[in-house]
mmCIF file of C-alpha atoms in Angstrom:
data_model
loop_
_atom_site.group_PDB
_atom_site.id
_atom_site.type_symbol
_atom_site.label_atom_id
_atom_site.label_comp_id
_atom_site.label_asym_id
_atom_site.label_seq_id
_atom_site.Cartn_x
_atom_site.Cartn_y
_atom_site.Cartn_z
ATOM 1 C CA MET A 1106 -300.685 -80.274 -64.692
ATOM 2 C CA GLY A 1107 -304.154 -80.455 -63.180
ATOM 3 C CA ASP A 1108 -305.050 -76.954 -64.364
ATOM 4 C CA TRP A 1109 -308.598 -76.997 -65.690
ATOM 5 C CA GLY A 1110 -307.653 -75.350 -68.968
ATOM 6 C CA SER A 1111 -304.975 -77.881 -69.903
ATOM 7 C CA GLY A 1112 -307.286 -80.745 -68.932
ATOM 8 C CA ARG A 1113 -310.089 -79.466 -71.160
ATOM 9 C CA VAL A 1114 -307.722 -79.014 -74.075
ATOM 10 C CA LEU A 1115 -306.277 -82.521 -73.747
ATOM 11 C CA ARG A 1116 -309.738 -84.121 -73.566
ATOM 12 C CA ASP A 1117 -310.717 -82.601 -76.901
ATOM 13 C CA ARG A 1118 -310.346 -85.100 -79.798
ATOM 14 C CA ASN A 1119 -309.151 -82.551 -82.363
ATOM 15 C CA ALA A 1120 -306.686 -80.979 -79.957
ATOM 16 C CA GLY A 1121 -305.287 -84.378 -79.018
ATOM 17 C CA LEU A 1122 -304.841 -85.431 -82.649
ATOM 18 C CA TYR A 1123 -303.259 -82.148 -83.571
ATOM 19 C CA LEU A 1124 -300.848 -82.195 -80.646
ATOM 20 C CA LEU A 1125 -299.875 -85.775 -81.525
ATOM 21 C CA GLY A 1126 -299.175 -84.622 -85.068
ATOM 22 C CA VAL A 1127 -296.991 -81.834 -83.707
ATOM 23 C CA VAL A 1128 -295.028 -84.349 -81.611
ATOM 24 C CA VAL A 1129 -294.490 -86.723 -84.538
ATOM 25 C CA SER A 1130 -293.495 -84.123 -87.133
ATOM 26 C CA GLY A 1131 -291.630 -82.084 -84.514
ATOM 27 C CA PHE A 1132 -289.317 -85.007 -83.784
ATOM 28 C CA GLY A 1133 -288.183 -85.185 -87.398
ATOM 29 C CA THR A 1134 -288.064 -81.413 -87.831
ATOM 30 C CA THR A 1135 -285.925 -80.846 -84.753
ATOM 31 C CA ALA A 1136 -283.527 -83.627 -85.718
ATOM 32 C CA MET A 1137 -283.228 -82.260 -89.267
ATOM 33 C CA TRP A 1138 -282.809 -78.674 -88.047
ATOM 34 C CA LEU A 1139 -279.800 -79.654 -85.954
ATOM 35 C CA VAL A 1140 -278.275 -82.138 -88.379
ATOM 36 C CA ALA A 1141 -278.496 -79.734 -91.340
ATOM 37 C CA GLY A 1142 -275.933 -77.486 -89.657
ATOM 38 C CA ILE A 1143 -273.690 -80.384 -88.599
ATOM 39 C CA TRP A 1144 -273.997 -81.875 -92.102
ATOM 40 C CA VAL A 1145 -272.851 -78.659 -93.785
ATOM 41 C CA LYS A 1146 -270.105 -78.160 -91.220
ATOM 42 C CA SER A 1147 -268.765 -81.677 -91.820
ATOM 43 C CA LEU A 1148 -268.783 -81.270 -95.624
ATOM 44 C CA THR A 1149 -267.430 -77.728 -95.874
ATOM 45 C CA GLY A 1150 -265.704 -77.014 -92.547
ATOM 46 C CA SER A 1151 -267.463 -73.613 -92.429
ATOM 47 C CA ASP A 1152 -269.184 -72.325 -89.260
ATOM 48 C CA SER A 1153 -270.834 -69.562 -91.294
ATOM 49 C CA LEU A 1154 -272.387 -71.946 -93.822
ATOM 50 C CA ALA A 1155 -273.554 -74.180 -90.982
ATOM 51 C CA ALA A 1156 -275.354 -71.227 -89.384
ATOM 52 C CA LEU A 1157 -276.930 -70.320 -92.751
ATOM 53 C CA THR A 1158 -278.864 -73.608 -92.810
ATOM 54 C CA VAL A 1159 -281.199 -72.190 -90.175
ATOM 55 C CA PHE A 1160 -281.391 -68.932 -92.130
ATOM 56 C CA ALA A 1161 -282.565 -70.881 -95.189
ATOM 57 C CA MET A 1162 -285.376 -72.456 -93.182
ATOM 58 C CA TRP A 1163 -286.542 -69.117 -91.771
ATOM 59 C CA ALA A 1164 -286.129 -66.964 -94.896
ATOM 60 C CA PRO A 1165 -289.619 -67.795 -96.308
ATOM 61 C CA VAL A 1166 -291.265 -65.914 -93.444
ATOM 62 C CA LEU A 1167 -290.527 -62.851 -95.597
ATOM 63 C CA ALA A 1168 -293.486 -63.987 -97.706
ATOM 64 C CA GLY A 1169 -295.667 -64.520 -94.634
ATOM 65 C CA PRO A 1170 -298.329 -61.887 -95.430
ATOM 66 C CA ALA A 1171 -298.895 -63.330 -98.924
ATOM 67 C CA LEU A 1172 -298.846 -66.947 -97.750
ATOM 68 C CA GLY A 1173 -301.221 -66.010 -94.939
ATOM 69 C CA VAL A 1174 -303.825 -64.972 -97.506
ATOM 70 C CA LEU A 1175 -303.862 -68.581 -98.717
ATOM 71 C CA ALA A 1176 -304.616 -69.716 -95.169
ATOM 72 C CA ASP A 1177 -307.667 -67.423 -95.131
ATOM 73 C CA ARG A 1178 -308.830 -68.471 -98.623
ATOM 74 C CA LEU A 1179 -308.185 -72.226 -98.796
ATOM 75 C CA PRO A 1180 -309.564 -75.082 -96.672
ATOM 76 C CA ARG A 1181 -307.211 -75.137 -93.730
ATOM 77 C CA ARG A 1182 -307.119 -78.820 -92.832
ATOM 78 C CA PRO A 1183 -306.249 -79.902 -96.403
ATOM 79 C CA LEU A 1184 -303.619 -77.162 -96.434
ATOM 80 C CA LEU A 1185 -301.981 -78.660 -93.329
ATOM 81 C CA VAL A 1186 -302.038 -82.130 -94.898
ATOM 82 C CA ALA A 1187 -300.636 -80.894 -98.223
ATOM 83 C CA ALA A 1188 -297.726 -79.072 -96.572
ATOM 84 C CA CYS A 1189 -296.731 -82.253 -94.732
ATOM 85 C CA LEU A 1190 -297.002 -84.426 -97.850
ATOM 86 C CA VAL A 1191 -294.841 -82.060 -99.915
ATOM 87 C CA MET A 1192 -292.019 -82.402 -97.396
ATOM 88 C CA ALA A 1193 -292.489 -86.169 -97.114
ATOM 89 C CA VAL A 1194 -291.921 -86.441 -100.881
ATOM 90 C CA LEU A 1195 -289.104 -83.889 -101.107
ATOM 91 C CA LEU A 1196 -286.833 -84.822 -98.192
ATOM 92 C CA PRO A 1197 -285.573 -88.138 -99.664
ATOM 93 C CA ALA A 1198 -283.818 -86.069 -102.363
ATOM 94 C CA LEU A 1199 -281.245 -85.204 -99.691
ATOM 95 C CA CYS A 1200 -279.836 -88.717 -100.036
ATOM 96 C CA LEU A 1201 -277.915 -87.214 -102.970
ATOM 97 C CA VAL A 1202 -275.993 -84.776 -100.739
ATOM 98 C CA ASP A 1203 -272.628 -86.494 -100.310
ATOM 99 C CA SER A 1204 -270.075 -83.742 -101.009
ATOM 100 C CA ALA A 1205 -269.502 -80.013 -100.603
ATOM 101 C CA GLY A 1206 -270.478 -79.535 -104.242
ATOM 102 C CA ARG A 1207 -274.004 -80.760 -103.532
ATOM 103 C CA VAL A 1208 -274.641 -78.676 -100.414
ATOM 104 C CA TRP A 1209 -276.755 -76.358 -102.602
ATOM 105 C CA LEU A 1210 -279.406 -79.120 -102.780
ATOM 106 C CA LEU A 1211 -279.678 -79.151 -98.998
ATOM 107 C CA PHE A 1212 -280.208 -75.392 -98.939
ATOM 108 C CA ALA A 1213 -282.859 -75.654 -101.691
ATOM 109 C CA VAL A 1214 -284.824 -78.283 -99.751
ATOM 110 C CA LEU A 1215 -284.550 -76.242 -96.554
ATOM 111 C CA LEU A 1216 -285.999 -73.250 -98.414
ATOM 112 C CA VAL A 1217 -289.073 -75.274 -99.436
ATOM 113 C CA TYR A 1218 -289.173 -76.562 -95.859
ATOM 114 C CA GLY A 1219 -289.554 -72.979 -94.700
ATOM 115 C CA ILE A 1220 -292.314 -72.206 -97.212
ATOM 116 C CA CYS A 1221 -294.371 -75.201 -96.104
ATOM 117 C CA GLY A 1222 -293.738 -74.300 -92.472
ATOM 118 C CA THR A 1223 -294.952 -70.732 -92.968
ATOM 119 C CA LEU A 1224 -298.158 -71.963 -94.634
ATOM 120 C CA HIS A 1225 -298.627 -74.514 -91.865
ATOM 121 C CA GLU A 1226 -298.268 -71.934 -89.087
ATOM 122 C CA ALA A 1227 -300.783 -69.548 -90.685
ATOM 123 C CA ALA A 1228 -303.365 -72.280 -91.309
ATOM 124 C CA GLU A 1229 -302.943 -73.603 -87.787
ATOM 125 C CA ALA A 1230 -303.368 -70.212 -86.139
ATOM 126 C CA ALA A 1231 -306.589 -69.556 -88.055
ATOM 127 C CA LEU A 1232 -307.978 -73.038 -87.480
ATOM 128 C CA VAL A 1233 -307.266 -73.004 -83.752
ATOM 129 C CA ALA A 1234 -308.605 -69.485 -83.265
ATOM 130 C CA LYS A 1235 -312.017 -70.639 -84.486
ATOM 131 C CA ALA A 1236 -312.109 -74.097 -82.929
ATOM 132 C CA VAL A 1237 -310.784 -73.411 -79.401
ATOM 133 C CA ASP A 1238 -312.535 -71.513 -76.601
ATOM 134 C CA VAL A 1239 -310.952 -68.061 -76.348
ATOM 135 C CA ARG A 1240 -310.238 -68.689 -72.660
ATOM 136 C CA LEU A 1241 -308.216 -71.788 -73.563
ATOM 137 C CA LEU A 1242 -306.078 -70.341 -76.353
ATOM 138 C CA GLY A 1243 -303.162 -69.739 -74.009
ATOM 139 C CA ASP A 1244 -303.388 -73.311 -72.729
ATOM 140 C CA PHE A 1245 -303.565 -74.775 -76.237
ATOM 141 C CA ASN A 1246 -300.680 -72.661 -77.513
ATOM 142 C CA GLY A 1247 -298.661 -73.550 -74.444
ATOM 143 C CA LEU A 1248 -299.314 -77.264 -74.892
ATOM 144 C CA ARG A 1249 -298.566 -76.982 -78.588
ATOM 145 C CA MET A 1250 -295.265 -75.333 -77.746
ATOM 146 C CA THR A 1251 -294.576 -78.072 -75.186
ATOM 147 C CA ALA A 1252 -295.399 -80.778 -77.732
ATOM 148 C CA GLY A 1253 -293.011 -79.285 -80.264
ATOM 149 C CA GLU A 1254 -290.244 -78.283 -77.893
ATOM 150 C CA SER A 1255 -290.337 -81.565 -75.985
ATOM 151 C CA MET A 1256 -288.801 -83.107 -79.070
ATOM 152 C CA LYS A 1257 -285.626 -81.170 -78.264
ATOM 153 C CA LEU A 1258 -285.155 -83.545 -75.346
ATOM 154 C CA LEU A 1259 -284.655 -86.520 -77.664
ATOM 155 C CA ALA A 1260 -284.541 -85.470 -81.310
ATOM 156 C CA PRO A 1261 -281.198 -83.585 -81.266
ATOM 157 C CA LEU A 1262 -279.441 -86.482 -79.561
ATOM 158 C CA ALA A 1263 -281.121 -89.028 -81.837
ATOM 159 C CA GLY A 1264 -280.347 -86.933 -84.902
ATOM 160 C CA ALA A 1265 -276.711 -86.484 -83.938
ATOM 161 C CA ALA A 1266 -276.394 -90.233 -83.243
ATOM 162 C CA LEU A 1267 -277.981 -91.146 -86.592
ATOM 163 C CA PHE A 1268 -275.753 -88.675 -88.400
ATOM 164 C CA THR A 1269 -272.627 -90.019 -86.732
ATOM 165 C CA ARG A 1270 -273.516 -93.642 -87.517
ATOM 166 C CA PHE A 1271 -275.296 -93.477 -90.892
ATOM 167 C CA GLY A 1272 -274.888 -89.925 -92.236
ATOM 168 C CA GLY A 1273 -277.279 -87.075 -92.961
ATOM 169 C CA ALA A 1274 -279.419 -89.023 -95.444
ATOM 170 C CA SER A 1275 -280.752 -91.222 -92.626
ATOM 171 C CA VAL A 1276 -282.065 -88.166 -90.771
ATOM 172 C CA ALA A 1277 -283.691 -86.823 -93.938
ATOM 173 C CA LEU A 1278 -285.530 -90.127 -94.420
ATOM 174 C CA LEU A 1279 -286.618 -90.122 -90.776
ATOM 175 C CA ASP A 1280 -287.997 -86.615 -91.199
ATOM 176 C CA ALA A 1281 -289.887 -87.662 -94.349
ATOM 177 C CA VAL A 1282 -291.563 -90.519 -92.459
ATOM 178 C CA THR A 1283 -292.619 -88.239 -89.589
ATOM 179 C CA PHE A 1284 -294.173 -85.775 -92.045
ATOM 180 C CA ALA A 1285 -296.150 -88.589 -93.685
ATOM 181 C CA LEU A 1286 -297.414 -89.779 -90.297
ATOM 182 C CA ALA A 1287 -298.388 -86.232 -89.292
ATOM 183 C CA ALA A 1288 -300.330 -85.826 -92.544
ATOM 184 C CA GLY A 1289 -302.312 -88.958 -91.672
ATOM 185 C CA LEU A 1290 -303.150 -87.584 -88.223
ATOM 186 C CA PHE A 1291 -304.279 -84.226 -89.631
ATOM 187 C CA VAL A 1292 -306.593 -86.065 -92.066
ATOM 188 C CA LEU A 1293 -308.439 -87.461 -89.027
ATOM 189 C CA LEU A 1294 -309.285 -83.997 -87.674
ATOM 190 C CA ARG A 1295 -313.012 -83.271 -87.621
ATOM 191 C CA VAL A 1296 -313.447 -79.650 -88.596
ATOM 192 C CA ASP A 1297 -316.588 -77.861 -89.801
ATOM 193 C CA ARG A 1298 -316.438 -76.249 -93.229
ATOM 194 C CA ASP A 1299 -316.853 -72.758 -91.787
ATOM 195 C CA ALA A 1300 -313.789 -73.325 -89.595
ATOM 196 C CA THR A 1301 -311.598 -74.337 -92.537
ATOM 197 C CA GLU A 1302 -312.632 -71.851 -95.179
ATOM 198 C CA ARG A 1303 -312.697 -68.130 -94.844
ATOM 199 C CA VAL A 1304 -313.995 -66.071 -97.757
ATOM 200 C CA GLY A 1305 -313.623 -62.372 -97.099
ATOM 201 C CA PRO A 1306 -314.108 -59.348 -99.362
ATOM 202 C CA ARG A 1307 -312.543 -59.791 -102.809
ATOM 203 C CA ALA A 1308 -309.985 -57.036 -102.434
ATOM 204 C CA GLY A 1309 -306.839 -56.848 -104.548
ATOM 205 C CA GLY A 1310 -303.964 -59.184 -103.807
ATOM 206 C CA LEU A 1311 -301.739 -56.486 -102.298
ATOM 207 C CA ALA A 1312 -304.564 -55.133 -100.128
ATOM 208 C CA GLN A 1313 -305.277 -58.633 -98.834
ATOM 209 C CA ALA A 1314 -301.618 -59.213 -97.998
ATOM 210 C CA LEU A 1315 -301.370 -55.876 -96.171
ATOM 211 C CA GLU A 1316 -304.532 -56.389 -94.133
ATOM 212 C CA GLY A 1317 -302.685 -58.358 -91.456
ATOM 213 C CA GLY A 1318 -300.258 -55.486 -90.972
ATOM 214 C CA ARG A 1319 -303.142 -53.045 -90.593
ATOM 215 C CA GLN A 1320 -304.670 -55.237 -87.909
ATOM 216 C CA LEU A 1321 -301.405 -55.328 -85.969
ATOM 217 C CA TRP A 1322 -300.641 -51.634 -86.315
ATOM 218 C CA GLY A 1323 -304.169 -50.621 -85.327
ATOM 219 C CA SER A 1324 -304.101 -52.525 -82.035
ATOM 220 C CA PRO A 1325 -302.451 -50.832 -79.021
ATOM 221 C CA VAL A 1326 -302.260 -54.273 -77.420
ATOM 222 C CA LEU A 1327 -300.623 -56.131 -80.283
ATOM 223 C CA ARG A 1328 -298.152 -53.443 -81.374
ATOM 224 C CA PRO A 1329 -295.832 -53.575 -78.339
ATOM 225 C CA LEU A 1330 -296.060 -57.363 -78.010
ATOM 226 C CA VAL A 1331 -295.106 -57.991 -81.636
ATOM 227 C CA ALA A 1332 -292.375 -55.331 -81.474
ATOM 228 C CA ALA A 1333 -290.911 -56.903 -78.336
ATOM 229 C CA ALA A 1334 -291.099 -60.377 -79.853
ATOM 230 C CA ALA A 1335 -289.290 -59.110 -82.967
ATOM 231 C CA ALA A 1336 -286.523 -57.594 -80.835
ATOM 232 C CA VAL A 1337 -286.120 -60.769 -78.786
ATOM 233 C CA MET A 1338 -286.045 -62.980 -81.868
ATOM 234 C CA PHE A 1339 -283.357 -60.754 -83.395
ATOM 235 C CA LEU A 1340 -281.239 -61.390 -80.322
ATOM 236 C CA ALA A 1341 -282.144 -65.087 -80.484
ATOM 237 C CA GLY A 1342 -280.930 -65.236 -84.082
ATOM 238 C CA ILE A 1343 -277.501 -63.958 -83.142
ATOM 239 C CA ASN A 1344 -277.445 -66.312 -80.168
ATOM 240 C CA GLY A 1345 -278.333 -69.254 -82.417
ATOM 241 C CA ALA A 1346 -275.706 -68.352 -84.986
ATOM 242 C CA VAL A 1347 -272.903 -68.442 -82.409
ATOM 243 C CA VAL A 1348 -273.910 -71.715 -80.746
ATOM 244 C CA TYR A 1349 -271.307 -73.701 -82.702
ATOM 245 C CA ALA A 1350 -268.657 -71.229 -81.552
ATOM 246 C CA VAL A 1351 -269.868 -71.666 -77.957
ATOM 247 C CA ALA A 1352 -269.373 -75.429 -78.231
ATOM 248 C CA ASP A 1353 -265.962 -75.091 -79.891
ATOM 249 C CA ASP A 1354 -264.300 -71.903 -78.613
ATOM 250 C CA VAL A 1355 -265.882 -71.511 -75.163
ATOM 251 C CA LEU A 1356 -266.376 -75.131 -74.080
ATOM 252 C CA GLY A 1357 -263.785 -76.884 -76.228
ATOM 253 C CA ARG A 1358 -266.256 -79.512 -77.458
ATOM 254 C CA THR A 1359 -267.061 -80.947 -80.896
ATOM 255 C CA PRO A 1360 -269.924 -79.537 -83.057
ATOM 256 C CA ALA A 1361 -272.098 -82.528 -82.057
ATOM 257 C CA TYR A 1362 -272.197 -81.099 -78.490
ATOM 258 C CA VAL A 1363 -274.629 -78.508 -79.850
ATOM 259 C CA GLY A 1364 -277.184 -81.320 -79.688
ATOM 260 C CA VAL A 1365 -276.767 -81.449 -75.898
ATOM 261 C CA LEU A 1366 -277.275 -77.691 -75.597
ATOM 262 C CA TYR A 1367 -280.432 -77.873 -77.700
ATOM 263 C CA ALA A 1368 -281.733 -80.816 -75.669
ATOM 264 C CA VAL A 1369 -281.418 -78.818 -72.439
ATOM 265 C CA GLN A 1370 -282.989 -75.811 -74.142
ATOM 266 C CA GLY A 1371 -285.884 -78.064 -75.113
ATOM 267 C CA ALA A 1372 -286.371 -79.073 -71.474
ATOM 268 C CA GLY A 1373 -286.761 -75.422 -70.516
ATOM 269 C CA SER A 1374 -289.265 -74.906 -73.327
ATOM 270 C CA VAL A 1375 -291.326 -77.908 -72.218
ATOM 271 C CA LEU A 1376 -291.714 -76.473 -68.723
ATOM 272 C CA SER A 1377 -292.522 -73.017 -70.073
ATOM 273 C CA GLY A 1378 -295.227 -74.334 -72.388
ATOM 274 C CA LEU A 1379 -296.900 -76.302 -69.606
ATOM 275 C CA VAL A 1380 -297.292 -73.275 -67.334
ATOM 276 C CA ALA A 1381 -297.995 -70.662 -70.029
ATOM 277 C CA GLY A 1382 -301.783 -71.026 -70.090
ATOM 278 C CA PRO A 1383 -302.334 -70.745 -66.318
ATOM 279 C CA LEU A 1384 -299.858 -67.853 -66.050
ATOM 280 C CA LEU A 1385 -301.500 -65.931 -68.912
ATOM 281 C CA ARG A 1386 -304.808 -66.100 -67.027
ATOM 282 C CA ARG A 1387 -303.225 -64.882 -63.785
ATOM 283 C CA MET A 1388 -300.880 -62.094 -64.875
ATOM 284 C CA PRO A 1389 -300.873 -59.258 -67.418
ATOM 285 C CA VAL A 1390 -299.676 -60.400 -70.816
ATOM 286 C CA ARG A 1391 -296.954 -57.713 -70.856
ATOM 287 C CA VAL A 1392 -295.533 -58.904 -67.536
ATOM 288 C CA PHE A 1393 -295.561 -62.502 -68.773
ATOM 289 C CA THR A 1394 -293.713 -61.452 -71.939
ATOM 290 C CA ALA A 1395 -291.211 -59.314 -70.014
ATOM 291 C CA ALA A 1396 -290.421 -62.187 -67.652
ATOM 292 C CA GLY A 1397 -289.745 -64.489 -70.592
ATOM 293 C CA THR A 1398 -287.516 -61.862 -72.200
ATOM 294 C CA ALA A 1399 -285.473 -61.483 -69.024
ATOM 295 C CA LEU A 1400 -284.988 -65.253 -68.695
ATOM 296 C CA PHE A 1401 -283.788 -65.462 -72.287
ATOM 297 C CA ALA A 1402 -281.360 -62.558 -71.794
ATOM 298 C CA LEU A 1403 -279.819 -64.091 -68.681
ATOM 299 C CA GLY A 1404 -279.467 -67.413 -70.494
ATOM 300 C CA CYS A 1405 -277.412 -65.786 -73.247
ATOM 301 C CA GLY A 1406 -275.009 -64.445 -70.649
ATOM 302 C CA GLY A 1407 -274.627 -67.883 -69.088
ATOM 303 C CA ARG A 1408 -273.348 -69.301 -72.375
ATOM 304 C CA ALA A 1409 -270.471 -66.823 -72.379
ATOM 305 C CA LEU A 1410 -268.893 -68.426 -69.301
ATOM 306 C CA PRO A 1411 -266.217 -71.124 -69.803
ATOM 307 C CA SER A 1412 -268.220 -73.663 -67.852
ATOM 308 C CA GLU A 1413 -270.391 -76.513 -69.110
ATOM 309 C CA ALA A 1414 -272.692 -76.128 -66.111
ATOM 310 C CA ALA A 1415 -273.217 -72.430 -66.893
ATOM 311 C CA ALA A 1416 -273.822 -73.216 -70.566
ATOM 312 C CA LEU A 1417 -276.417 -75.844 -69.683
ATOM 313 C CA VAL A 1418 -278.216 -73.560 -67.217
ATOM 314 C CA GLY A 1419 -278.108 -70.781 -69.782
ATOM 315 C CA SER A 1420 -279.613 -73.084 -72.412
ATOM 316 C CA ALA A 1421 -282.441 -74.011 -70.027
ATOM 317 C CA LEU A 1422 -283.166 -70.333 -69.356
ATOM 318 C CA ILE A 1423 -283.185 -69.565 -73.081
ATOM 319 C CA GLY A 1424 -285.583 -72.455 -73.629
ATOM 320 C CA ALA A 1425 -287.880 -71.254 -70.840
ATOM 321 C CA GLY A 1426 -287.892 -67.610 -71.902
ATOM 322 C CA LEU A 1427 -288.397 -67.671 -75.668
ATOM 323 C CA PRO A 1428 -291.731 -69.574 -75.651
ATOM 324 C CA CYS A 1429 -293.238 -67.005 -73.277
ATOM 325 C CA VAL A 1430 -292.651 -64.247 -75.830
ATOM 326 C CA LEU A 1431 -294.022 -66.249 -78.756
ATOM 327 C CA ILE A 1432 -297.034 -67.749 -76.951
ATOM 328 C CA ALA A 1433 -298.081 -64.346 -75.635
ATOM 329 C CA ALA A 1434 -297.931 -62.729 -79.080
ATOM 330 C CA LEU A 1435 -299.765 -65.543 -80.906
ATOM 331 C CA THR A 1436 -302.477 -65.928 -78.265
ATOM 332 C CA THR A 1437 -303.163 -62.198 -78.281
ATOM 333 C CA VAL A 1438 -303.401 -62.175 -82.085
ATOM 334 C CA GLN A 1439 -305.970 -64.983 -81.945
ATOM 335 C CA ARG A 1440 -307.984 -63.121 -79.295
ATOM 336 C CA GLU A 1441 -307.857 -59.671 -80.849
ATOM 337 C CA VAL A 1442 -308.213 -60.231 -84.588
ATOM 338 C CA PRO A 1443 -311.454 -61.004 -86.530
ATOM 339 C CA ASP A 1444 -311.813 -64.570 -87.837
ATOM 340 C CA SER A 1445 -311.834 -63.486 -91.469
ATOM 341 C CA VAL A 1446 -308.248 -62.194 -91.364
ATOM 342 C CA VAL A 1447 -306.645 -64.125 -88.513
ATOM 343 C CA GLY A 1448 -304.600 -66.341 -90.870
ATOM 344 C CA ARG A 1449 -302.872 -63.476 -92.652
ATOM 345 C CA THR A 1450 -302.531 -61.474 -89.434
ATOM 346 C CA ALA A 1451 -300.825 -64.386 -87.690
ATOM 347 C CA ALA A 1452 -298.595 -64.888 -90.740
ATOM 348 C CA THR A 1453 -297.754 -61.172 -90.820
ATOM 349 C CA ALA A 1454 -296.931 -61.264 -87.114
ATOM 350 C CA ASN A 1455 -294.676 -64.253 -87.767
ATOM 351 C CA THR A 1456 -292.975 -62.300 -90.546
ATOM 352 C CA LEU A 1457 -292.384 -59.300 -88.321
ATOM 353 C CA VAL A 1458 -291.123 -61.543 -85.521
ATOM 354 C CA PHE A 1459 -289.028 -64.040 -87.470
ATOM 355 C CA VAL A 1460 -287.559 -61.893 -90.247
ATOM 356 C CA PRO A 1461 -285.344 -60.179 -87.649
ATOM 357 C CA ASN A 1462 -284.403 -63.670 -86.480
ATOM 358 C CA ALA A 1463 -283.419 -64.731 -90.010
ATOM 359 C CA LEU A 1464 -281.479 -61.514 -90.594
ATOM 360 C CA ALA A 1465 -279.738 -61.920 -87.264
ATOM 361 C CA LEU A 1466 -278.754 -65.482 -88.154
ATOM 362 C CA ALA A 1467 -277.052 -64.130 -91.264
ATOM 363 C CA LEU A 1468 -275.496 -61.281 -89.281
ATOM 364 C CA GLY A 1469 -274.378 -63.649 -86.544
ATOM 365 C CA ALA A 1470 -272.787 -65.947 -89.108
ATOM 366 C CA GLY A 1471 -270.521 -63.021 -90.028
ATOM 367 C CA LEU A 1472 -270.019 -61.692 -86.510
ATOM 368 C CA VAL A 1473 -268.850 -65.052 -85.191
ATOM 369 C CA ALA A 1474 -265.803 -64.752 -87.464
ATOM 370 C CA LEU A 1475 -264.996 -61.221 -86.279
ATOM 371 C CA VAL A 1476 -266.060 -60.859 -82.622
ATOM 372 C CA ASP A 1477 -265.169 -63.004 -79.631
ATOM 373 C CA VAL A 1478 -268.320 -64.851 -78.582
ATOM 374 C CA THR A 1479 -267.555 -64.156 -74.905
ATOM 375 C CA LEU A 1480 -267.913 -60.440 -75.667
ATOM 376 C CA LEU A 1481 -270.930 -60.737 -77.966
ATOM 377 C CA LEU A 1482 -273.199 -62.745 -75.663
ATOM 378 C CA PRO A 1483 -273.099 -60.280 -72.711
ATOM 379 C CA VAL A 1484 -274.201 -57.552 -75.135
ATOM 380 C CA LEU A 1485 -277.239 -59.677 -75.998
ATOM 381 C CA THR A 1486 -277.980 -59.970 -72.274
ATOM 382 C CA ALA A 1487 -277.904 -56.206 -71.745
ATOM 383 C CA VAL A 1488 -280.152 -55.479 -74.733
ATOM 384 C CA GLY A 1489 -282.613 -58.214 -73.736
ATOM 385 C CA LEU A 1490 -282.963 -56.870 -70.201
ATOM 386 C CA ALA A 1491 -283.583 -53.391 -71.648
ATOM 387 C CA VAL A 1492 -286.436 -54.751 -73.807
ATOM 388 C CA SER A 1493 -287.922 -56.460 -70.743
ATOM 389 C CA LEU A 1494 -287.836 -53.203 -68.795
ATOM 390 C CA LEU A 1495 -289.504 -51.272 -71.621
ATOM 391 C CA LEU A 1496 -292.345 -53.780 -71.748
ATOM 392 C CA VAL A 1497 -293.335 -53.269 -68.131
ATOM 393 C CA THR A 1498 -292.870 -49.473 -68.097
ATOM 394 C CA ALA A 1499 -294.535 -48.458 -71.401
ATOM 395 C CA PRO A 1500 -298.230 -47.413 -71.474
ATOM 396 C CA VAL A 1501 -300.586 -50.398 -71.566
ATOM 397 C CA GLY A 1502 -303.363 -50.913 -74.149
ATOM 398 C CA THR A 1503 -306.700 -52.523 -73.347
ATOM 399 C CA VAL A 1504 -307.353 -56.147 -74.299
ATOM 400 C CA THR A 1505 -310.679 -56.527 -76.087
ATOM 401 C CA SER A 1506 -311.323 -60.101 -77.235
ATOM 402 C CA ARG A 1507 -312.919 -60.446 -80.656
ATOM 403 C CA ARG A 1508 -314.999 -63.395 -79.388
ATOM 404 C CA ALA A 1509 -317.132 -63.938 -76.338
ATOM 405 C CA PRO A 1510 -316.098 -66.868 -74.142
ATOM 406 C CA ALA A 1511 -318.001 -70.088 -74.808
#
């Protein structure tokens, strides 16, 4: 915790405000993410529809390249504030969801949730890339991941308790309040105009949207990292889709027990985020990513065992491994890509990484009805370990930062 990079990040006013905003909004988001699935399950009795709630939230990453252009064209701090306010106003509409016939409204709100989240991620990546010392990007991204994932220690349990006592509408209102508070914190950020607006060449709309893909494809450093992250997130999507089956079929617990699994997964993510910055300065980024991939793969296998202890350890390993893959990819994008296109490049990378996750969630929702989860999860382990091996054995590109250290 005394690492110089983390200390410098935490002493910065903007970083502190932003991380506090992530904690506040992350609490509501994590609670809503979990409860949405439980809510649908309780109203419809369908595991597949419950899994599709997460798919609805992630589906808007398909439009990442186009939404990323907005993050490079519009003032970024106001964009962060606006995204939070939209959700604060929209979420109370979920108080109307009281029967299976109104589940469509929940899915519609979750879709807008995903759009605002995609815009938020692109604006954040561009804003941070300009405002934070290039040597501290790994530390900031790690702490940001810790701030968000730490909410999995409390939010799933709190969300499940609120749902059990007062119903899903109470969690929706809680989430709306946290978004409003986060918007207020982001308003307090002090950011120079040139760090919040990026006006590049006035190319056509399609050319602008495709520019992020060209940046990723043209970099021998970014290509394998983004490809590996996409593969891991595909596996993570299937793993996430079967988590209700793990609780029910493997462990013999109620759907609410998923909240416990996510809480333990959050603990692993907190630890991973705290050590990410120092580790990224001390080891090759490919090795760091491969290690995270291997931890995730082993965690999937642990969930296949008919033991609560194994499921909890597996959840912790999944939580520790996934952030390594995502932090490494995002930090390298921020280091490698020119300021003028970093928003759309980060959004394109998110699309390439999270679209497989969304597709896998849909695929997993179908597979869970056809394939025994105790057979499916070991397959995920084998594929994940293969990806990890490829990362450390493939030819390595040269990292060339786009900015000189401050």
